[in-house]
CSV table of C-alpha atoms in Angstrom, one decimal:
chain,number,residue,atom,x,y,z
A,1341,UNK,CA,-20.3,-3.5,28.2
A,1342,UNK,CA,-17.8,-3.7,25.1
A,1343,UNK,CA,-18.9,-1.7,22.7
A,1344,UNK,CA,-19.5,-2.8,18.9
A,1345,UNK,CA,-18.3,-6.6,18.9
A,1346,UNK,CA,-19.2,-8.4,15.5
A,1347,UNK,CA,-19.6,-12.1,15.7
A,1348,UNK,CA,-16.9,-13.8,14.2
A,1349,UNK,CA,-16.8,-18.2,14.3
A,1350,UNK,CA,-13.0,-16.9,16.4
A,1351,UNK,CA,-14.7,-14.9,18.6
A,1352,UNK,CA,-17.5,-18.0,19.1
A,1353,UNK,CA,-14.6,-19.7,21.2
A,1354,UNK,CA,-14.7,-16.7,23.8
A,1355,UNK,CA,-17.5,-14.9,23.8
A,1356,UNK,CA,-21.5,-15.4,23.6
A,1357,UNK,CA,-23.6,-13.6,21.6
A,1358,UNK,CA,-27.5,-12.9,21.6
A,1359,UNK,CA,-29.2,-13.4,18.6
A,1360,UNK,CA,-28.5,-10.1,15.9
A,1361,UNK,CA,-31.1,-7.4,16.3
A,1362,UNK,CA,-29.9,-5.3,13.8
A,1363,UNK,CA,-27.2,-4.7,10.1
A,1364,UNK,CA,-24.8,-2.4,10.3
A,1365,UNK,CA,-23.4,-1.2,7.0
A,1366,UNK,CA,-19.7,-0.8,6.7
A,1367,UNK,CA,-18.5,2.4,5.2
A,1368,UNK,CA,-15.9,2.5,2.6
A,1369,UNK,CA,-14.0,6.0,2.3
A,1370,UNK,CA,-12.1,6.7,-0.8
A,1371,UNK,CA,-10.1,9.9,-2.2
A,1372,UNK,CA,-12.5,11.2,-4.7
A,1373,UNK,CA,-10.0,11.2,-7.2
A,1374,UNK,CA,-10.8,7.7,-7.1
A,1375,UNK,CA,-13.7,6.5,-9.2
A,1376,UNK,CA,-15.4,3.1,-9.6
A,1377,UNK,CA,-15.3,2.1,-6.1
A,1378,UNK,CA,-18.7,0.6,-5.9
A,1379,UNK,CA,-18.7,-2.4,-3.1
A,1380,UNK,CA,-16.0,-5.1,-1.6
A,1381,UNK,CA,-15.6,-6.3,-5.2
A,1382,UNK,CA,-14.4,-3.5,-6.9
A,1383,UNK,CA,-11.5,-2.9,-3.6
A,1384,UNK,CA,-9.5,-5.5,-5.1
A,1385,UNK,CA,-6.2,-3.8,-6.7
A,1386,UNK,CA,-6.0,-1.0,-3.8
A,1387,UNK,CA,-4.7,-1.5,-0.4
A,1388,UNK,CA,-7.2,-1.4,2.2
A,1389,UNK,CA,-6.3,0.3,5.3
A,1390,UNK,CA,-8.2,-1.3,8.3
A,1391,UNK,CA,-7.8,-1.7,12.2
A,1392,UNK,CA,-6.2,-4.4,13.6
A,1393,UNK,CA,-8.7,-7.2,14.7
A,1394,UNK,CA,-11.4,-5.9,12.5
A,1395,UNK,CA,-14.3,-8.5,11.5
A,1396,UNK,CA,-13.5,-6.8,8.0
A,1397,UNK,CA,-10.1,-8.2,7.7
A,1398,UNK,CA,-11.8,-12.1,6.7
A,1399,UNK,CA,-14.7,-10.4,4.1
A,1400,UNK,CA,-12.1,-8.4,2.3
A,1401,UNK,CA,-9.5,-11.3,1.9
A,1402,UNK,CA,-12.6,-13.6,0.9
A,1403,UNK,CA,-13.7,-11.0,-1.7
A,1404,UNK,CA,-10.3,-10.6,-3.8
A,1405,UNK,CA,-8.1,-7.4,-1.6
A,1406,UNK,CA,-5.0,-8.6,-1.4
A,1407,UNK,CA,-3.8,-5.4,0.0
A,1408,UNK,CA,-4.9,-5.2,3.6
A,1409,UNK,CA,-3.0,-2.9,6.0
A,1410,UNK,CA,-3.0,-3.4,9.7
A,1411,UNK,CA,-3.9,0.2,11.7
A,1412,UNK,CA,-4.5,0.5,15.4
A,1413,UNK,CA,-7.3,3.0,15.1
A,1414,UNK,CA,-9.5,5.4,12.5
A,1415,UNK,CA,-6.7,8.3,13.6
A,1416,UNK,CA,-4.2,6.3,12.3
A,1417,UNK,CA,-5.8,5.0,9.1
A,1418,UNK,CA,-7.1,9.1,8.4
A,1419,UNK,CA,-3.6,10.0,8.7
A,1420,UNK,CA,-2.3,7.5,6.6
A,1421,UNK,CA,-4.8,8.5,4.1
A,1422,UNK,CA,-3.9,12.4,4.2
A,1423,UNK,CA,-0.5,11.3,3.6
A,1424,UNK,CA,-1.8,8.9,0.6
A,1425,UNK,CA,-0.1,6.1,2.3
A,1426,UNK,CA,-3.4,3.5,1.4
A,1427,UNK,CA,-6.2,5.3,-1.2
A,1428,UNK,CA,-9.5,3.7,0.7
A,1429,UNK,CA,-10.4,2.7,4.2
């Protein structure tokens, strides 16, 4: 079992997926210094810190973030934050 794979058309070459049975909503976290984060939309103009091979990586691109930085895991994109390295996640 893998846990949490999101169907991507990349990962359609390798993989097969069951029908969805469920949404999962994707947080963002932001300082809350920080106002007028609202939705994807309203990321463009901060960098974005996300993990490496996330299905998020496409959506924010699509949507206007220009500012998308590569972590290997959530410890590393926290720490970055607490250092104010990237202002959301």
């Amino acid at each position: 079992m893998i846990d949490c794979i999101v169907e991507t058309a990349e990962r359609r070459d390798y993989f097969d997926f069951t029908p969805a049975y469920d949404t999962i909503k994707t947080p963002i976290f932001f300082r809350k210094d920080i106002s007028g984060i609202t939705d994807i939309a309203s990321l463009k103009g901060f960098p974005v810190g996300v993990k490496t091979g996330d299905q998020h990586i496409d959506t924010l691109k699509a949507n206007g973030v220009t500012t998308v930085i590569l972590f290997q895991n959530n410890d590393a994109i926290i720490e970055a934050a607490k250092q104010h390295r990237i202002s959301s996640s």
